[in-house]
Each structure stands twice: as structure tokens, then as C-alpha cells.
Amino acid sequence: MVDALRPAAAANPGAGEIFQILRDGTARTKAELAALTGLARSTVALRVDALLAAGLLRPAGEAVSTGGRPPARLAFNSRAGVVLAVDLGATHATVAVADLAGVILDSRTRTIDIGDGPERLLDVILADGAALLDTPASDGISLFGIGIGVPGPVEHSTGRPTNPPIMPGWDRFDVPGYVQRTFDVPVLVDNDVNILALGEHATTWPHVDDLIFVKVSTGIGAGIIAGGQLQRGAQGSAGDMGHVQVPSGSGSAREPGDERDLEALASGAALATALHADGYEASGPADVVDLVRAGNAAAIEATRQAGRDVGEVLATVVNLLNPSIIVLGGSIARAGEHLLAGVREVVYRRSIPLATQHLAIVQSQAGDRAAVLGAAIMVAREVLSPANVDRHVAARTR
């Protein structure tokens, strides 16, 4: 069976390609690596020795002997370096330091206002990152890269936010360039839903190849994993379902000609506005959640209807992409089963039977660290790609 997450083997694998085999955490001998790659043992030995010298591999004991001296086993050294992972939201910022396997070693969270602008907020985040790197858990270990998730559309190839609706002052701002003034390492930037999808996939559904993560909070967006790979689209805007016009289903109370998009109907901000207009104390998503948890009938029905509206859009997505799992996350999804019930009600009714035969629609299980974990995974995959490993080995073994 072909591993969808592993690049196709090169005709003559270098150190970087051999390293990919060991990233699964399984220790192997040089003979096993030679058998897997088809290379001569002498060639494998040279490349493995270079990876050892660069610190990317470590000795992992001895294999069972078949006669003579037991062969040594080698494993991925996840503590060869660290990455910084940043989850930047509308009102919070979490900065974490993680090893190269994506294990979070330490983190800091603070309250922010995304409207303060990029320079001010990035300076705060970079100071927190520097403090984390100066702790005993990561002191003296090389920083390999930085991954950042932001609450808006991102042109992934440049790392620049593009027309982000809740990020005044951030449009086309060169986030990687600004960060690299402080840390001269690769910097990757993506929207928050994509990194949430990566974190949820890694922690809860690692063996599922087709998953959609839907965040319903201040805004609405989706992260799409298909064939085991995060799908960003041509410019990085894949999954922007919040701006899809919602079909008016049977039983809908909407007026004919109502052309509002999903975010205007079902986001936490939209629910808060509607409830406030009806006389309830609601100024944002957190107030909606509080009302639902308190058993407020109007808030519960509004959240259930939001789920139906999300389901109207997701039904089309299910028919197009045929995922195995849809995960609902974000603040509104955490208010209880009401959003989930509304989504299920519509998706199972409107999608084709073959697409929903084994489809599970569930709440997020990854918790508060899903986003920073996803950011760590994003940057680790980039800096440990075959080409980048080859460059790292060459630089460390000159």
C-alpha cells in the first residue's frame, strides 16, 4: 500500500529521501533501509552516517542478531531542533515551541486585539517565542522554522493575508519578512482553519485520508484534507465556505430573494446580532454560547438553524469531495450538540446515499492546542522535506 503522505521515492534516493522513511518513528537498521530503497548497503551507510552527523538521526539500540554482531538500529531524532508554532485569533494569541515530531514542549497564551495591527502584535508574539526558546526545554536546540495561523485568507506561497475581513491593517502585509528580521528561519503562514484541520487530523484521525474541518466561530471556514494532503487550492483560498450563498431549504423562514452568504447567516457574530435584535444580551459568539448553555430557547433554536444552514452548504461539499469525516469546531460548535444536530439533519438528507453511507459528522476532539499543533506540523513538514534535509545535511557536514 502506498503511503499518501510520503513523496514518491526518487530514482536514486539521497539522504533526504532516506530520512523520510524514518520519520514515522520506527527504528530500522541500515540493511532494512537498503532493502526498502533498493540502494547498495554502502550507499545507505554513507547517507545514514551523514544524517547522524547532522543530528537528524540517533542510535536506537540493537536489532535481534541472526548470527554475529547484532546490527544497530537508527531512529528519527525529533529533538534535533525545534519549531515555533503560533495560533493567532481575533482575541487570543498562543505561541508554542514544539519538537520536530510536532510534540508541544511549552506554550504561552495571551489576550490580544487583532485590530492592533501586524507590527505591534508580531512584536509581542516574537517576544513570547524568544522567551520560550530561552527555557530549559529548548535551550541550546536549533530553531528550524516558524509556522503561523491567522484568522483570515492567506496567499500561502507568500504568507501574506489577503483582504482579511477581521484583520484591519494586515492586508498584503509581509508576515514572513517581518518575522525573519528577528528569526532568520523559514516562516510559513496559513489561515487558522487549515492549521486546525492539520492538528485535528494528526491527533484524532491520523488514518483517515479524507476529512473536512469546519470552524464556526466569529466567521466560518473549512480546512480540506483529501488523499491525506491538505488542499489549499491554486491561491490558498480553498475551503472559504463562509462566502457561499446558502440555498433556501424546505421549511426555511428566510424571505424570497434573501441572498446572504453562510457567514452572514450562521456565524457566531451573525447569531449574536440576531439575538441582540430580539432583546437578548449578546454582543459576540461567547455570549451566544453562554445563552445556549444556560438553556435559552431562542439561542438554542438559532444555533440549531445555523447548523442547518451550514449543512445546506456542506451537503454540496459532501457530494463533491466524499469525505469520511466532517469535524465541527470553533466556539459555536462547543456550545453543545445543537449545531451538530442541525448539520446532520440536512447533510444526511440532501447528500447522495453513497457519499453518506460511511460519513461521520463529529465534534472536534483535539482541544485548545489543535491550532498550534497544526502550525507545528505545517512547518516541520516543510523544513524536513527531502530537498531541505539534503541542504541541511550538506551545510552541517562540510
Coordinates of C-alpha atoms in Angstrom, one line a residue:
M1 CA 0.0 0.0 0.0
V2 CA 1.3 3.4 -0.9
D3 CA 1.7 6.0 1.9
A4 CA -0.1 9.1 0.6
L5 CA 1.9 11.3 3.0
R6 CA 5.2 10.1 1.7
P7 CA 6.6 11.5 -1.6
A8 CA 7.3 9.0 -4.3
A9 CA 10.7 7.6 -4.0
A10 CA 13.4 9.1 -6.1
A11 CA 15.2 7.0 -8.7
N12 CA 18.4 7.4 -6.6
P13 CA 17.3 8.4 -3.1
G14 CA 19.5 10.9 -1.3
A15 CA 19.9 11.4 2.4
G16 CA 16.6 13.4 2.4
E17 CA 14.6 10.6 0.9
I18 CA 16.0 8.0 3.2
F19 CA 15.2 10.3 6.1
Q20 CA 11.5 10.4 5.1
I21 CA 11.3 6.6 5.7
L22 CA 12.4 7.1 9.4
R23 CA 10.1 10.0 10.1
D24 CA 7.3 7.5 11.1
G25 CA 9.2 6.9 14.4
T26 CA 10.1 3.3 13.6
A27 CA 13.7 2.4 14.2
R28 CA 15.4 0.5 11.4
T29 CA 18.8 -1.0 10.5
K30 CA 20.9 0.0 7.6
A31 CA 20.1 -3.3 6.0
E32 CA 16.4 -2.7 6.3
L33 CA 16.8 0.8 4.7
A34 CA 18.8 -0.8 1.9
A35 CA 16.0 -3.3 1.3
L36 CA 13.4 -0.5 1.3
T37 CA 15.2 1.8 -1.1
G38 CA 17.0 -0.7 -3.3
L39 CA 20.3 1.0 -2.7
A40 CA 23.6 -0.7 -2.0
R41 CA 24.4 -1.0 1.7
S42 CA 27.5 1.0 1.3
T43 CA 25.5 3.9 -0.3
V44 CA 22.9 3.7 2.5
A45 CA 25.7 3.7 5.1
L46 CA 27.2 6.9 3.7
R47 CA 23.9 8.7 3.7
V48 CA 22.8 7.4 7.1
D49 CA 26.2 8.5 8.6
A50 CA 25.7 12.0 7.1
L51 CA 22.2 12.1 8.8
L52 CA 23.7 11.0 12.1
A53 CA 26.5 13.7 11.8
A54 CA 23.8 16.3 11.1
G55 CA 21.9 15.2 14.2
L56 CA 18.7 14.2 12.4
L57 CA 19.1 10.5 13.3
R58 CA 20.0 8.9 16.6
P59 CA 21.1 5.4 17.6
A60 CA 18.2 3.3 18.8
G61 CA 19.7 0.2 20.2
E62 CA 20.4 -3.1 18.5
A63 CA 18.2 -5.4 16.4
V64 CA 18.0 -9.1 17.0
S65 CA 21.1 -10.9 15.8
T66 CA 20.8 -13.5 13.1
G67 CA 24.4 -14.6 13.7
G68 CA 27.4 -12.4 14.5
R69 CA 27.3 -8.9 15.9
P70 CA 23.7 -7.5 16.3
P71 CA 23.0 -4.7 13.8
A72 CA 22.5 -1.2 15.1
R73 CA 19.1 0.4 14.7
L74 CA 18.6 4.1 13.8
A75 CA 15.6 6.4 14.5
F76 CA 14.4 9.9 13.8
N77 CA 15.9 12.4 16.4
S78 CA 12.9 14.6 17.0
R79 CA 15.0 16.8 19.3
A80 CA 17.5 17.7 16.7
G81 CA 15.7 21.0 16.5
V82 CA 12.5 22.8 17.5
V83 CA 9.9 24.9 15.7
L84 CA 7.8 27.8 16.9
A85 CA 4.1 27.5 16.3
V86 CA 1.7 30.4 16.5
D87 CA -2.1 30.4 16.7
L88 CA -3.3 34.0 16.1
G89 CA -7.0 34.6 16.6
A90 CA -9.2 37.6 16.8
T91 CA -8.8 37.9 20.5
H92 CA -6.1 35.5 21.5
A93 CA -2.6 34.5 20.6
T94 CA -0.9 31.2 21.5
V95 CA 2.8 30.7 20.9
A96 CA 4.3 27.2 21.4
V97 CA 7.6 25.5 21.0
A98 CA 7.5 22.0 19.6
D99 CA 10.0 19.4 18.6
L100 CA 10.4 18.2 15.0
A101 CA 7.8 15.5 15.5
G102 CA 5.2 18.1 16.5
V103 CA 5.2 17.4 20.2
I104 CA 4.4 20.6 22.1
L105 CA 7.1 21.3 24.7
D106 CA 5.8 24.6 26.1
S107 CA 3.4 27.4 25.2
R108 CA 2.0 30.8 26.2
T109 CA -1.4 32.3 25.6
R110 CA -2.4 35.9 25.9
T111 CA -5.4 38.1 25.1
I112 CA -5.0 40.4 22.1
D113 CA -7.0 42.5 19.7
I114 CA -6.2 41.6 16.1
G115 CA -7.1 45.1 15.2
D116 CA -3.9 46.4 16.8
G117 CA -2.2 45.7 13.5
P118 CA 0.7 43.4 12.4
E119 CA 3.8 45.1 13.7
R120 CA 2.5 45.6 17.3
L121 CA 1.1 42.0 17.5
L122 CA 4.0 40.3 15.8
D123 CA 6.5 42.0 18.2
V124 CA 4.5 40.6 21.1
I125 CA 4.4 37.2 19.6
L126 CA 8.1 37.2 18.8
A127 CA 9.0 38.2 22.3
D128 CA 6.9 35.3 23.6
G129 CA 8.7 33.0 21.2
A130 CA 12.1 34.2 22.3
A131 CA 11.2 33.6 25.9
L132 CA 10.0 30.1 25.2
L133 CA 13.3 29.4 23.3
D134 CA 15.2 30.5 26.4
T135 CA 13.7 27.9 28.7
P136 CA 15.5 24.7 29.7
A137 CA 13.1 22.6 27.5
S138 CA 14.6 24.1 24.3
D139 CA 17.8 25.9 25.4
G140 CA 20.6 25.3 23.0
I141 CA 18.5 23.5 20.4
S142 CA 18.4 24.9 16.9
L143 CA 15.3 26.7 15.7
F144 CA 14.3 25.1 12.3
G145 CA 11.3 27.2 11.4
I146 CA 8.1 29.1 12.4
G147 CA 4.5 28.3 11.5
I148 CA 1.8 30.9 11.9
G149 CA -2.0 30.6 11.6
V150 CA -4.1 33.7 11.2
P151 CA -7.9 34.3 11.2
G152 CA -8.3 35.3 7.5
P153 CA -7.5 34.3 3.9
V154 CA -3.8 33.9 3.2
E155 CA -1.8 33.6 -0.1
H156 CA 0.2 30.6 1.2
S157 CA 3.0 31.0 -1.4
T158 CA 3.9 34.4 0.0
G159 CA 2.5 34.2 3.6
R160 CA 0.6 37.5 3.0
P161 CA -3.0 37.8 4.4
T162 CA -5.3 38.9 1.5
N163 CA -8.4 41.1 2.2
P164 CA -8.9 39.6 5.7
P165 CA -12.3 40.9 6.9
I166 CA -11.5 40.9 10.7
M167 CA -7.8 41.9 10.4
P168 CA -7.6 45.7 9.7
G169 CA -4.1 46.7 8.6
W170 CA -3.0 43.2 7.7
D171 CA -3.9 43.1 4.0
R172 CA -0.9 42.1 1.9
F173 CA 1.4 42.6 5.0
D174 CA 4.7 40.6 4.6
V175 CA 4.4 38.5 7.7
P176 CA 7.3 36.1 6.9
G177 CA 9.6 39.1 6.0
Y178 CA 8.8 40.8 9.3
V179 CA 9.3 37.7 11.4
Q180 CA 12.6 36.9 9.7
R181 CA 14.0 40.2 10.9
T182 CA 14.1 38.5 14.3
F183 CA 14.5 34.8 13.4
D184 CA 16.3 34.0 10.2
V185 CA 14.5 30.7 9.5
P186 CA 11.7 29.6 7.2
V187 CA 8.4 31.1 8.1
L188 CA 5.1 29.6 6.8
V189 CA 1.7 31.4 7.2
D190 CA -1.7 29.8 6.7
N191 CA -5.3 30.5 7.7
D192 CA -6.4 29.2 11.1
V193 CA -8.9 26.7 9.7
N194 CA -6.2 24.9 7.7
I195 CA -3.9 24.5 10.7
L196 CA -6.8 23.3 12.8
A197 CA -7.5 20.7 10.2
L198 CA -3.9 19.6 10.3
G199 CA -4.0 19.4 14.1
E200 CA -7.3 17.5 14.3
H201 CA -6.2 15.1 11.6
A202 CA -2.9 14.3 13.4
T203 CA -4.3 13.9 16.9
T204 CA -7.7 12.2 16.3
W205 CA -7.9 10.9 12.7
P206 CA -4.4 10.1 11.6
H207 CA -5.5 7.1 9.5
V208 CA -8.3 9.0 7.7
D209 CA -7.3 10.3 4.2
D210 CA -10.4 12.4 3.5
L211 CA -11.5 14.8 6.2
I212 CA -13.1 18.3 6.3
F213 CA -12.7 20.5 9.4
V214 CA -15.4 23.2 9.7
K215 CA -14.9 26.1 12.1
V216 CA -18.0 28.0 13.2
S217 CA -17.0 31.0 15.3
T218 CA -16.7 34.7 14.6
G219 CA -16.5 33.6 11.0
I220 CA -16.9 30.3 9.1
G221 CA -14.3 28.4 7.1
A222 CA -13.2 24.8 6.2
G223 CA -9.9 23.0 6.1
I224 CA -9.9 20.2 3.5
I225 CA -7.7 17.1 3.7
A226 CA -8.1 14.9 0.6
G227 CA -5.9 11.9 -0.1
G228 CA -4.1 12.6 3.1
Q229 CA -2.9 16.0 2.0
L230 CA -4.1 19.5 3.0
Q231 CA -5.7 21.1 0.0
R232 CA -5.2 24.9 -0.3
G233 CA -6.2 25.4 -3.9
A234 CA -4.4 27.5 -6.6
Q235 CA -4.0 30.7 -4.5
G236 CA -4.7 29.3 -1.0
S237 CA -8.4 30.1 -0.8
A238 CA -9.8 26.5 -0.8
G239 CA -12.3 26.0 2.0
D240 CA -13.7 29.5 2.1
M241 CA -17.3 28.2 2.5
G242 CA -18.4 31.2 4.6
H243 CA -18.9 33.3 1.5
V244 CA -21.0 30.7 -0.3
Q245 CA -24.6 31.8 -0.7
V246 CA -26.9 29.4 1.2
P247 CA -29.7 27.6 -0.6
S248 CA -33.1 28.1 0.9
G249 CA -34.2 24.6 2.1
S250 CA -37.7 23.5 2.7
G251 CA -39.1 24.9 5.9
S252 CA -36.7 27.9 5.8
A253 CA -38.0 31.1 7.4
R254 CA -35.9 33.2 5.0
E255 CA -37.7 35.7 2.7
P256 CA -37.6 35.0 -1.1
G257 CA -34.6 36.8 -2.6
D258 CA -32.5 36.6 0.6
E259 CA -29.0 36.3 -0.8
R260 CA -26.9 36.4 2.3
D261 CA -23.9 34.1 2.5
L262 CA -23.3 31.4 5.1
E263 CA -21.2 33.7 7.3
A264 CA -23.9 36.3 7.4
L265 CA -26.5 33.7 8.5
A266 CA -24.7 31.2 10.7
S267 CA -21.5 32.6 12.2
G268 CA -21.2 33.4 15.8
A269 CA -21.2 37.1 15.0
A270 CA -24.4 36.8 13.0
L271 CA -26.2 34.8 15.7
A272 CA -25.2 37.4 18.3
T273 CA -26.5 40.2 16.1
A274 CA -29.8 38.4 15.6
L275 CA -30.3 37.5 19.3
H276 CA -29.4 41.1 20.3
A277 CA -32.0 42.4 17.9
D278 CA -34.6 40.2 19.7
G279 CA -33.7 41.7 23.1
Y280 CA -31.1 39.2 24.4
E281 CA -27.7 40.2 25.9
A282 CA -25.4 39.0 23.1
S283 CA -22.6 41.0 21.6
G284 CA -20.4 38.2 20.3
P285 CA -20.0 34.4 19.9
A286 CA -19.1 33.9 23.6
D287 CA -22.5 35.4 24.6
V288 CA -24.3 33.0 22.2
V289 CA -22.5 30.1 23.8
D290 CA -23.4 31.3 27.3
L291 CA -27.1 31.6 26.4
V292 CA -27.2 28.1 24.8
R293 CA -25.5 26.6 27.9
A294 CA -28.0 28.4 30.1
G295 CA -30.8 26.7 28.2
N296 CA -32.1 29.9 26.4
A297 CA -34.7 28.5 23.9
A298 CA -34.1 31.3 21.3
A299 CA -30.3 30.8 21.3
I300 CA -30.7 27.0 21.1
E301 CA -33.1 27.3 18.1
A302 CA -30.8 29.9 16.4
T303 CA -27.8 27.6 16.8
R304 CA -29.8 24.6 15.5
Q305 CA -30.8 26.7 12.5
A306 CA -27.2 27.8 12.0
G307 CA -26.3 24.1 11.8
R308 CA -29.0 23.6 9.2
D309 CA -27.6 26.5 7.1
V310 CA -24.1 25.1 7.4
G311 CA -25.5 21.7 6.4
E312 CA -27.0 23.2 3.2
V313 CA -23.5 24.2 2.1
L314 CA -21.8 21.0 3.4
A315 CA -24.3 18.8 1.5
T316 CA -22.9 20.0 -1.8
V317 CA -19.3 19.7 -0.4
V318 CA -20.0 16.0 0.6
N319 CA -21.3 15.2 -2.9
L320 CA -18.2 16.8 -4.5
L321 CA -15.5 15.6 -2.2
N322 CA -16.9 12.5 -0.5
P323 CA -15.1 12.9 2.9
S324 CA -15.1 10.1 5.5
I325 CA -15.2 12.6 8.4
I326 CA -16.6 16.1 8.9
V327 CA -15.3 17.7 12.1
L328 CA -17.1 20.7 13.6
G329 CA -15.0 23.1 15.7
G330 CA -14.9 26.7 16.8
S331 CA -16.7 28.4 19.7
I332 CA -20.3 27.8 18.4
A333 CA -19.6 24.0 18.0
R334 CA -18.6 23.8 21.6
A335 CA -21.9 25.1 22.8
G336 CA -23.4 21.6 22.8
E337 CA -25.0 19.2 20.3
H338 CA -27.3 21.8 18.7
L339 CA -25.1 22.9 15.9
L340 CA -24.1 19.3 15.2
A341 CA -27.7 18.1 15.1
G342 CA -28.6 20.8 12.6
V343 CA -25.8 19.9 10.3
R344 CA -26.5 16.2 10.4
E345 CA -30.2 16.8 9.8
V346 CA -29.5 18.4 6.4
V347 CA -26.4 16.7 5.2
Y348 CA -27.8 13.2 5.6
R349 CA -31.0 14.2 3.9
R350 CA -29.5 16.2 1.0
S351 CA -26.3 14.3 0.1
I352 CA -26.3 11.3 -2.1
P353 CA -26.6 7.9 -0.2
L354 CA -23.2 6.6 -1.4
A355 CA -21.5 9.7 -0.1
T356 CA -23.1 9.5 3.3
Q357 CA -23.0 5.7 3.7
H358 CA -20.0 5.8 6.0
L359 CA -19.8 9.5 6.7
A360 CA -19.3 10.6 10.3
I361 CA -20.1 14.1 11.4
V362 CA -18.5 14.8 14.8
Q363 CA -17.3 17.5 17.2
S364 CA -13.7 18.4 17.4
Q365 CA -11.7 16.3 19.9
A366 CA -8.2 17.9 19.6
G367 CA -8.8 20.6 22.2
D368 CA -7.3 24.1 22.6
R369 CA -3.8 23.0 21.3
A370 CA -5.1 21.8 17.9
A371 CA -4.1 25.0 16.1
V372 CA -0.6 25.3 17.4
L373 CA -0.1 21.6 16.8
G374 CA -1.2 22.1 13.2
A375 CA 1.1 25.0 12.7
A376 CA 4.0 22.9 14.1
I377 CA 3.2 20.1 11.7
M378 CA 2.9 22.5 8.8
V379 CA 6.4 24.0 9.3
A380 CA 8.0 20.6 10.3
R381 CA 6.8 19.0 7.0
E382 CA 8.3 21.9 5.1
V383 CA 11.7 22.1 6.8
L384 CA 12.1 18.3 6.8
S385 CA 11.2 17.8 3.2
P386 CA 13.8 15.7 1.2
A387 CA 15.3 18.8 -0.5
N388 CA 15.6 20.8 2.7
V389 CA 17.1 17.8 4.6
D390 CA 19.7 17.4 1.9
R391 CA 20.6 21.1 2.2
H392 CA 20.7 20.8 6.0
V393 CA 23.0 17.8 5.8
A394 CA 25.3 19.4 3.3
A395 CA 25.6 22.5 5.5
R396 CA 26.3 20.5 8.6
T397 CA 28.8 18.1 7.1
R398 CA 31.0 20.4 5.1

